[in-house]
Amino acid sequence: SSVKQDALNFILSHQGIDGGFSWSTNGTSDVDDTAAALMALMAAQNAGISTPNLATSITNAKNFVLAAKNSDGGFPYSMGDLSNSSTTAWALMALSSLGVTGDDVNKAKAYIRNSQEENGSFRWQSSTAGETFTSPGYSNGT
């Protein structure tokens, strides 16, 4: 439908020159929003909705996400920051939607598993306690 095509065109028109996407139409690219956009691009491609540059846009977004990966196997919200379990989950979902397997995916899964506490909660970062909501400043549901 034209609505789906317009949505795809809107997403693609806001891809940064670095291959990433932002939470706003003119912001700095980040891993969370790039992963979300990447999953939308893959859903469009899988549904047969396309544009001439879709494959290139997908590759560029994938490269942005992979370039952000830290040596601990996790992914940061912004390139160069510390890894966190939320962003690593976003990156892992995006890579999985692409069918990516291997070392990058296995290390991301291990990072998330290693973030889990005995009570089942997940630490947002290695220095934080497990919490109900994996966001900074929200600790133990309070």
Tab-separated table of N, CA and C in Angstrom:
chain	number	residue	atom	x	y	z
A	1	SER	N	0.833	-1.186	0.000
A	1	SER	CA	0.000	0.000	0.000
A	1	SER	C	0.873	1.243	0.000
A	2	SER	N	0.261	2.348	-0.338
A	2	SER	CA	1.024	3.602	-0.382
A	2	SER	C	1.474	4.033	1.005
A	3	VAL	N	0.714	3.689	2.042
A	3	VAL	CA	1.104	4.042	3.413
A	3	VAL	C	2.412	3.339	3.785
A	4	LYS	N	2.504	2.064	3.462
A	4	LYS	CA	3.734	1.313	3.770
A	4	LYS	C	4.908	1.843	2.974
A	5	GLN	N	4.692	2.155	1.714
A	5	GLN	CA	5.765	2.702	0.882
A	5	GLN	C	6.211	4.068	1.413
A	6	ASP	N	5.237	4.894	1.808
A	6	ASP	CA	5.572	6.204	2.376
A	6	ASP	C	6.359	6.064	3.671
A	7	ALA	N	5.983	5.097	4.501
A	7	ALA	CA	6.702	4.863	5.753
A	7	ALA	C	8.146	4.441	5.466
A	8	LEU	N	8.319	3.535	4.512
A	8	LEU	CA	9.671	3.105	4.131
A	8	LEU	C	10.475	4.286	3.613
A	9	ASN	N	9.882	5.094	2.755
A	9	ASN	CA	10.579	6.252	2.203
A	9	ASN	C	10.972	7.237	3.305
A	10	PHE	N	10.082	7.425	4.292
A	10	PHE	CA	10.379	8.325	5.406
A	10	PHE	C	11.580	7.816	6.196
A	11	ILE	N	11.572	6.534	6.527
A	11	ILE	CA	12.685	5.959	7.285
A	11	ILE	C	13.986	6.133	6.509
A	12	LEU	N	13.970	5.756	5.256
A	12	LEU	CA	15.190	5.841	4.443
A	12	LEU	C	15.689	7.270	4.285
A	13	SER	N	14.786	8.222	4.216
A	13	SER	CA	15.195	9.616	4.027
A	13	SER	C	15.877	10.197	5.259
A	14	HIS	N	15.804	9.485	6.386
A	14	HIS	CA	16.420	9.974	7.616
A	14	HIS	C	17.613	9.139	8.061
A	15	GLN	N	18.134	8.338	7.163
A	15	GLN	CA	19.349	7.589	7.478
A	15	GLN	C	20.529	8.551	7.430
A	16	GLY	N	21.375	8.487	8.451
A	16	GLY	CA	22.543	9.357	8.505
A	16	GLY	C	23.608	8.940	7.510
A	17	ILE	N	24.528	9.839	7.231
A	17	ILE	CA	25.616	9.515	6.312
A	17	ILE	C	26.517	8.429	6.878
A	18	ASP	N	26.435	8.217	8.208
A	18	ASP	CA	27.210	7.156	8.851
A	18	ASP	C	26.520	5.804	8.750
A	19	GLY	N	25.325	5.766	8.146
A	19	GLY	CA	24.563	4.521	8.002
A	19	GLY	C	23.562	4.291	9.108
A	20	GLY	N	23.655	5.095	10.179
A	20	GLY	CA	22.779	4.909	11.330
A	20	GLY	C	21.538	5.772	11.290
A	21	PHE	N	20.723	5.602	12.319
A	21	PHE	CA	19.484	6.349	12.481
A	21	PHE	C	19.441	6.936	13.880
A	22	SER	N	18.630	7.974	14.054
A	22	SER	CA	18.474	8.652	15.333
A	22	SER	C	17.029	8.563	15.791
A	23	TRP	N	16.790	8.937	17.036
A	23	TRP	CA	15.426	8.991	17.555
A	23	TRP	C	14.683	10.201	16.995
A	24	SER	N	15.424	11.149	16.397
A	24	SER	CA	14.784	12.308	15.776
A	24	SER	C	15.222	12.396	14.314
A	25	THR	N	14.567	13.235	13.562
A	25	THR	CA	14.870	13.320	12.144
A	25	THR	C	16.195	14.012	11.842
A	26	ASN	N	16.792	14.661	12.823
A	26	ASN	CA	18.057	15.345	12.574
A	26	ASN	C	19.073	15.148	13.695
A	27	GLY	N	18.926	14.079	14.462
A	27	GLY	CA	19.817	13.825	15.584
A	27	GLY	C	21.016	12.980	15.203
A	28	THR	N	21.815	12.675	16.190
A	28	THR	CA	22.997	11.837	16.025
A	28	THR	C	22.583	10.368	16.029
A	29	SER	N	23.148	9.608	15.129
A	29	SER	CA	22.819	8.178	15.035
A	29	SER	C	23.171	7.454	16.331
A	30	ASP	N	22.344	6.478	16.686
A	30	ASP	CA	22.604	5.641	17.849
A	30	ASP	C	22.244	4.200	17.503
A	31	VAL	N	22.739	3.281	18.303
A	31	VAL	CA	22.563	1.859	18.014
A	31	VAL	C	21.112	1.416	18.209
A	32	ASP	N	20.446	1.881	19.262
A	32	ASP	CA	19.058	1.465	19.515
A	32	ASP	C	18.155	1.788	18.326
A	33	ASP	N	18.189	3.043	17.898
A	33	ASP	CA	17.290	3.461	16.821
A	33	ASP	C	17.709	2.896	15.473
A	34	THR	N	19.004	2.695	15.288
A	34	THR	CA	19.460	2.056	14.054
A	34	THR	C	18.984	0.609	14.004
A	35	ALA	N	19.044	-0.076	15.128
A	35	ALA	CA	18.560	-1.462	15.176
A	35	ALA	C	17.069	-1.520	14.889
A	36	ALA	N	16.298	-0.603	15.473
A	36	ALA	CA	14.850	-0.580	15.232
A	36	ALA	C	14.554	-0.287	13.758
A	37	ALA	N	15.254	0.692	13.194
A	37	ALA	CA	15.052	1.025	11.777
A	37	ALA	C	15.456	-0.150	10.895
A	38	LEU	N	16.532	-0.808	11.246
A	38	LEU	CA	17.001	-1.957	10.474
A	38	LEU	C	15.962	-3.067	10.448
A	39	MET	N	15.317	-3.322	11.583
A	39	MET	CA	14.254	-4.332	11.604
A	39	MET	C	13.067	-3.906	10.742
A	40	ALA	N	12.757	-2.610	10.728
A	40	ALA	CA	11.677	-2.114	9.869
A	40	ALA	C	12.053	-2.257	8.398
A	41	LEU	N	13.297	-1.963	8.056
A	41	LEU	CA	13.754	-2.110	6.671
A	41	LEU	C	13.681	-3.569	6.227
A	42	MET	N	14.070	-4.472	7.110
A	42	MET	CA	14.000	-5.903	6.778
A	42	MET	C	12.549	-6.360	6.633
A	43	ALA	N	11.669	-5.846	7.488
A	43	ALA	CA	10.250	-6.206	7.387
A	43	ALA	C	9.682	-5.719	6.051
A	44	ALA	N	10.077	-4.520	5.647
A	44	ALA	CA	9.616	-3.994	4.351
A	44	ALA	C	10.129	-4.871	3.211
A	45	GLN	N	11.406	-5.198	3.269
A	45	GLN	CA	11.986	-6.039	2.218
A	45	GLN	C	11.297	-7.398	2.167
A	46	ASN	N	11.063	-7.993	3.326
A	46	ASN	CA	10.410	-9.304	3.381
A	46	ASN	C	8.960	-9.253	2.904
A	47	ALA	N	8.336	-8.072	3.006
A	47	ALA	CA	6.951	-7.901	2.553
A	47	ALA	C	6.878	-7.496	1.083
A	48	GLY	N	8.039	-7.377	0.436
A	48	GLY	CA	8.061	-7.027	-0.976
A	48	GLY	C	7.969	-5.543	-1.255
A	49	ILE	N	8.109	-4.715	-0.202
A	49	ILE	CA	8.097	-3.267	-0.378
A	49	ILE	C	9.540	-2.843	-0.593
A	50	SER	N	9.793	-2.060	-1.621
A	50	SER	CA	11.187	-1.789	-1.943
A	50	SER	C	11.386	-0.396	-2.522
A	51	THR	N	12.622	-0.007	-2.554
A	51	THR	CA	13.098	1.179	-3.252
A	51	THR	C	14.447	0.788	-3.853
A	52	PRO	N	14.936	1.554	-4.803
A	52	PRO	CA	16.207	1.193	-5.446
A	52	PRO	C	17.397	1.065	-4.485
A	53	ASN	N	17.394	1.813	-3.391
A	53	ASN	CA	18.551	1.810	-2.487
A	53	ASN	C	18.334	1.023	-1.208
A	54	LEU	N	17.301	0.213	-1.136
A	54	LEU	CA	16.983	-0.492	0.107
A	54	LEU	C	18.119	-1.413	0.549
A	55	ALA	N	18.651	-2.205	-0.360
A	55	ALA	CA	19.721	-3.146	0.016
A	55	ALA	C	20.952	-2.401	0.539
A	56	THR	N	21.299	-1.297	-0.092
A	56	THR	CA	22.446	-0.503	0.358
A	56	THR	C	22.179	0.098	1.730
A	57	SER	N	20.966	0.586	1.950
A	57	SER	CA	20.601	1.158	3.243
A	57	SER	C	20.678	0.116	4.355
A	58	ILE	N	20.222	-1.099	4.057
A	58	ILE	CA	20.293	-2.190	5.035
A	58	ILE	C	21.749	-2.504	5.356
A	59	THR	N	22.577	-2.609	4.342
A	59	THR	CA	23.999	-2.903	4.561
A	59	THR	C	24.659	-1.808	5.384
A	60	ASN	N	24.372	-0.555	5.073
A	60	ASN	CA	24.979	0.557	5.805
A	60	ASN	C	24.536	0.576	7.267
A	61	ALA	N	23.260	0.289	7.527
A	61	ALA	CA	22.770	0.237	8.903
A	61	ALA	C	23.398	-0.939	9.656
A	62	LYS	N	23.498	-2.070	9.002
A	62	LYS	CA	24.137	-3.246	9.609
A	62	LYS	C	25.583	-2.922	9.969
A	63	ASN	N	26.289	-2.277	9.064
A	63	ASN	CA	27.694	-1.922	9.323
A	63	ASN	C	27.813	-0.943	10.479
A	64	PHE	N	26.860	-0.004	10.597
A	64	PHE	CA	26.862	0.939	11.717
A	64	PHE	C	26.738	0.177	13.033
A	65	VAL	N	25.777	-0.738	13.101
A	65	VAL	CA	25.559	-1.506	14.335
A	65	VAL	C	26.803	-2.325	14.670
A	66	LEU	N	27.330	-3.043	13.706
A	66	LEU	CA	28.500	-3.895	13.969
A	66	LEU	C	29.728	-3.084	14.359
A	67	ALA	N	29.868	-1.895	13.806
A	67	ALA	CA	31.027	-1.048	14.136
A	67	ALA	C	30.986	-0.567	15.582
A	68	ALA	N	29.800	-0.547	16.175
A	68	ALA	CA	29.660	-0.072	17.554
A	68	ALA	C	29.998	-1.139	18.585
A	69	LYS	N	30.075	-2.384	18.177
A	69	LYS	CA	30.282	-3.499	19.109
A	69	LYS	C	31.545	-3.277	19.931
A	70	ASN	N	31.422	-3.518	21.222
A	70	ASN	CA	32.562	-3.402	22.136
A	70	ASN	C	33.260	-4.744	22.323
A	71	SER	N	34.460	-4.694	22.861
A	71	SER	CA	35.255	-5.910	23.035
A	71	SER	C	34.625	-6.894	24.026
A	72	ASP	N	33.704	-6.418	24.886
A	72	ASP	CA	33.035	-7.316	25.836
A	72	ASP	C	31.882	-8.082	25.185
A	73	GLY	N	31.654	-7.850	23.885
A	73	GLY	CA	30.586	-8.532	23.164
A	73	GLY	C	29.279	-7.779	23.161
A	74	GLY	N	29.178	-6.759	24.018
A	74	GLY	CA	27.966	-5.964	24.102
A	74	GLY	C	28.007	-4.762	23.171
A	75	PHE	N	26.886	-4.055	23.145
A	75	PHE	CA	26.747	-2.882	22.286
A	75	PHE	C	26.367	-1.674	23.138
A	76	PRO	N	26.902	-0.498	22.806
A	76	PRO	CA	26.557	0.731	23.526
A	76	PRO	C	25.469	1.506	22.796
A	77	TYR	N	24.783	2.381	23.492
A	77	TYR	CA	23.800	3.252	22.851
A	77	TYR	C	24.491	4.150	21.822
A	78	SER	N	25.588	4.772	22.246
A	78	SER	CA	26.374	5.637	21.354
A	78	SER	C	27.752	5.035	21.160
A	79	MET	N	28.252	5.139	19.974
A	79	MET	CA	29.560	4.618	19.627
A	79	MET	C	30.610	5.090	20.638
A	80	GLY	N	31.368	4.152	21.189
A	80	GLY	CA	32.433	4.476	22.121
A	80	GLY	C	32.031	4.448	23.583
A	81	ASP	N	30.720	4.370	23.875
A	81	ASP	CA	30.264	4.292	25.259
A	81	ASP	C	30.378	2.855	25.773
A	82	LEU	N	30.063	2.663	27.052
A	82	LEU	CA	30.051	1.327	27.630
A	82	LEU	C	28.848	0.542	27.107
A	83	SER	N	29.004	-0.746	27.006
A	83	SER	CA	27.907	-1.625	26.587
A	83	SER	C	26.800	-1.608	27.629
A	84	ASN	N	25.580	-1.881	27.183
A	84	ASN	CA	24.469	-2.078	28.111
A	84	ASN	C	23.577	-3.189	27.569
A	85	SER	N	22.867	-3.832	28.462
A	85	SER	CA	22.071	-5.003	28.063
A	85	SER	C	20.891	-4.626	27.169
A	86	SER	N	20.306	-3.454	27.337
A	86	SER	CA	19.175	-3.049	26.502
A	86	SER	C	19.602	-2.857	25.053
A	87	THR	N	20.659	-2.092	24.846
A	87	THR	CA	21.140	-1.855	23.485
A	87	THR	C	21.643	-3.146	22.864
A	88	THR	N	22.281	-3.979	23.658
A	88	THR	CA	22.759	-5.256	23.133
A	88	THR	C	21.583	-6.098	22.656
A	89	ALA	N	20.474	-6.056	23.380
A	89	ALA	CA	19.274	-6.788	22.949
A	89	ALA	C	18.733	-6.218	21.641
A	90	TRP	N	18.685	-4.886	21.514
A	90	TRP	CA	18.244	-4.264	20.258
A	90	TRP	C	19.145	-4.698	19.105
A	91	ALA	N	20.449	-4.631	19.314
A	91	ALA	CA	21.400	-5.014	18.259
A	91	ALA	C	21.231	-6.480	17.894
A	92	LEU	N	21.062	-7.322	18.889
A	92	LEU	CA	20.902	-8.755	18.650
A	92	LEU	C	19.627	-9.048	17.859
A	93	MET	N	18.538	-8.367	18.184
A	93	MET	CA	17.301	-8.555	17.420
A	93	MET	C	17.487	-8.126	15.970
A	94	ALA	N	18.167	-6.995	15.758
A	94	ALA	CA	18.390	-6.513	14.391
A	94	ALA	C	19.277	-7.479	13.611
A	95	LEU	N	20.360	-7.928	14.217
A	95	LEU	CA	21.261	-8.859	13.531
A	95	LEU	C	20.541	-10.167	13.227
A	96	SER	N	19.709	-10.613	14.152
A	96	SER	CA	18.938	-11.838	13.926
A	96	SER	C	17.956	-11.670	12.772
A	97	SER	N	17.359	-10.471	12.650
A	97	SER	CA	16.420	-10.238	11.545
A	97	SER	C	17.125	-10.308	10.196
A	98	LEU	N	18.426	-10.073	10.205
A	98	LEU	CA	19.232	-10.162	8.986
A	98	LEU	C	19.732	-11.571	8.724
A	99	GLY	N	19.559	-12.456	9.710
A	99	GLY	CA	20.079	-13.810	9.572
A	99	GLY	C	21.554	-13.917	9.910
A	100	VAL	N	22.095	-12.886	10.592
A	100	VAL	CA	23.507	-12.906	10.973
A	100	VAL	C	23.712	-13.955	12.062
A	101	THR	N	24.723	-14.765	11.905
A	101	THR	CA	25.098	-15.760	12.904
A	101	THR	C	26.592	-15.621	13.162
A	102	GLY	N	27.096	-16.416	14.069
A	102	GLY	CA	28.526	-16.434	14.289
A	102	GLY	C	28.971	-15.675	15.524
A	103	ASP	N	30.222	-15.270	15.515
A	103	ASP	CA	30.899	-14.712	16.676
A	103	ASP	C	30.206	-13.473	17.246
A	104	ASP	N	29.830	-12.520	16.395
A	104	ASP	CA	29.201	-11.296	16.887
A	104	ASP	C	27.906	-11.598	17.630
A	105	VAL	N	27.085	-12.469	17.088
A	105	VAL	CA	25.823	-12.837	17.710
A	105	VAL	C	26.059	-13.642	18.979
A	106	ASN	N	26.973	-14.594	18.933
A	106	ASN	CA	27.258	-15.411	20.112
A	106	ASN	C	27.802	-14.584	21.268
A	107	LYS	N	28.671	-13.626	20.973
A	107	LYS	CA	29.221	-12.764	22.027
A	107	LYS	C	28.147	-11.845	22.597
A	108	ALA	N	27.238	-11.357	21.762
A	108	ALA	CA	26.144	-10.515	22.251
A	108	ALA	C	25.219	-11.327	23.164
A	109	LYS	N	24.916	-12.549	22.776
A	109	LYS	CA	24.091	-13.417	23.624
A	109	LYS	C	24.776	-13.676	24.958
A	110	ALA	N	26.071	-13.918	24.918
A	110	ALA	CA	26.823	-14.156	26.158
A	110	ALA	C	26.813	-12.911	27.034
A	111	TYR	N	26.948	-11.732	26.421
A	111	TYR	CA	26.912	-10.489	27.198
A	111	TYR	C	25.585	-10.379	27.948
A	112	ILE	N	24.489	-10.647	27.249
A	112	ILE	CA	23.170	-10.565	27.889
A	112	ILE	C	23.033	-11.615	28.984
A	113	ARG	N	23.433	-12.847	28.695
A	113	ARG	CA	23.365	-13.902	29.726
A	113	ARG	C	24.184	-13.529	30.950
A	114	ASN	N	25.359	-12.954	30.740
A	114	ASN	CA	26.230	-12.569	31.851
A	114	ASN	C	25.700	-11.364	32.620
A	115	SER	N	24.713	-10.669	32.064
A	115	SER	CA	24.111	-9.521	32.739
A	115	SER	C	22.967	-9.934	33.664
A	116	GLN	N	22.590	-11.194	33.604
A	116	GLN	CA	21.452	-11.636	34.406
A	116	GLN	C	21.880	-11.943	35.835
A	117	GLU	N	21.062	-11.471	36.775
A	117	GLU	CA	21.283	-11.701	38.197
A	117	GLU	C	20.579	-12.997	38.625
A	118	GLU	N	20.905	-13.485	39.802
A	118	GLU	CA	20.283	-14.700	40.332
A	118	GLU	C	18.765	-14.593	40.421
A	119	ASN	N	18.251	-13.385	40.699
A	119	ASN	CA	16.804	-13.211	40.846
A	119	ASN	C	16.084	-13.084	39.501
A	120	GLY	N	16.835	-13.204	38.397
A	120	GLY	CA	16.246	-13.146	37.069
A	120	GLY	C	16.317	-11.790	36.408
A	121	SER	N	16.620	-10.750	37.175
A	121	SER	CA	16.718	-9.410	36.597
A	121	SER	C	18.011	-9.279	35.795
A	122	PHE	N	18.104	-8.214	35.031
A	122	PHE	CA	19.293	-7.955	34.228
A	122	PHE	C	19.900	-6.624	34.632
A	123	ARG	N	21.214	-6.604	34.718
A	123	ARG	CA	21.930	-5.343	34.947
A	123	ARG	C	21.930	-4.551	33.642
A	124	TRP	N	21.710	-3.252	33.715
A	124	TRP	CA	21.776	-2.417	32.524
A	124	TRP	C	23.217	-2.347	32.038
A	125	GLN	N	24.140	-2.132	32.965
A	125	GLN	CA	25.571	-2.191	32.679
A	125	GLN	C	26.217	-3.017	33.774
A	126	SER	N	27.450	-3.424	33.541
A	126	SER	CA	28.119	-4.302	34.509
A	126	SER	C	28.245	-3.665	35.883
A	127	SER	N	28.266	-2.345	35.955
A	127	SER	CA	28.421	-1.657	37.240
A	127	SER	C	27.096	-1.390	37.947
A	128	THR	N	25.965	-1.748	37.332
A	128	THR	CA	24.665	-1.482	37.944
A	128	THR	C	24.069	-2.768	38.502
A	129	ALA	N	23.118	-2.602	39.402
A	129	ALA	CA	22.407	-3.752	39.955
A	129	ALA	C	21.305	-4.172	38.990
A	130	GLY	N	20.884	-5.421	39.114
A	130	GLY	CA	19.759	-5.878	38.312
A	130	GLY	C	18.524	-5.061	38.632
A	131	GLU	N	17.696	-4.830	37.640
A	131	GLU	CA	16.533	-3.992	37.844
A	131	GLU	C	15.354	-4.504	37.034
A	132	THR	N	14.177	-4.075	37.421
A	132	THR	CA	12.969	-4.466	36.726
A	132	THR	C	12.921	-3.835	35.349
A	133	PHE	N	13.371	-2.624	35.255
A	133	PHE	CA	13.349	-1.842	34.035
A	133	PHE	C	14.785	-1.549	33.664
A	134	THR	N	15.261	-1.970	32.518
A	134	THR	CA	16.673	-1.771	32.189
A	134	THR	C	16.905	-0.399	31.590
A	135	SER	N	16.871	0.596	32.452
A	135	SER	CA	17.214	1.961	32.058
A	135	SER	C	17.944	2.613	33.204
A	136	PRO	N	18.854	3.550	32.912
A	136	PRO	CA	19.623	4.181	33.981
A	136	PRO	C	18.699	4.967	34.920
A	137	GLY	N	19.000	4.925	36.163
A	137	GLY	CA	18.237	5.691	37.131
A	137	GLY	C	17.010	4.974	37.671
A	138	TYR	N	16.662	3.842	37.125
A	138	TYR	CA	15.506	3.084	37.587
A	138	TYR	C	16.047	1.838	38.236
A	139	SER	N	16.043	1.804	39.552
A	139	SER	CA	16.682	0.707	40.254
A	139	SER	C	15.674	-0.096	41.073
A	140	ASN	N	15.658	-1.376	40.862
A	140	ASN	CA	14.833	-2.306	41.631
A	140	ASN	C	13.362	-1.906	41.679
A	141	GLY	N	12.862	-1.314	40.598
A	141	GLY	CA	11.454	-0.986	40.501
A	141	GLY	C	11.009	0.205	41.307
A	142	THR	N	11.953	0.982	41.854
A	142	THR	CA	11.556	2.165	42.638
A	142	THR	C	11.801	3.436	41.886
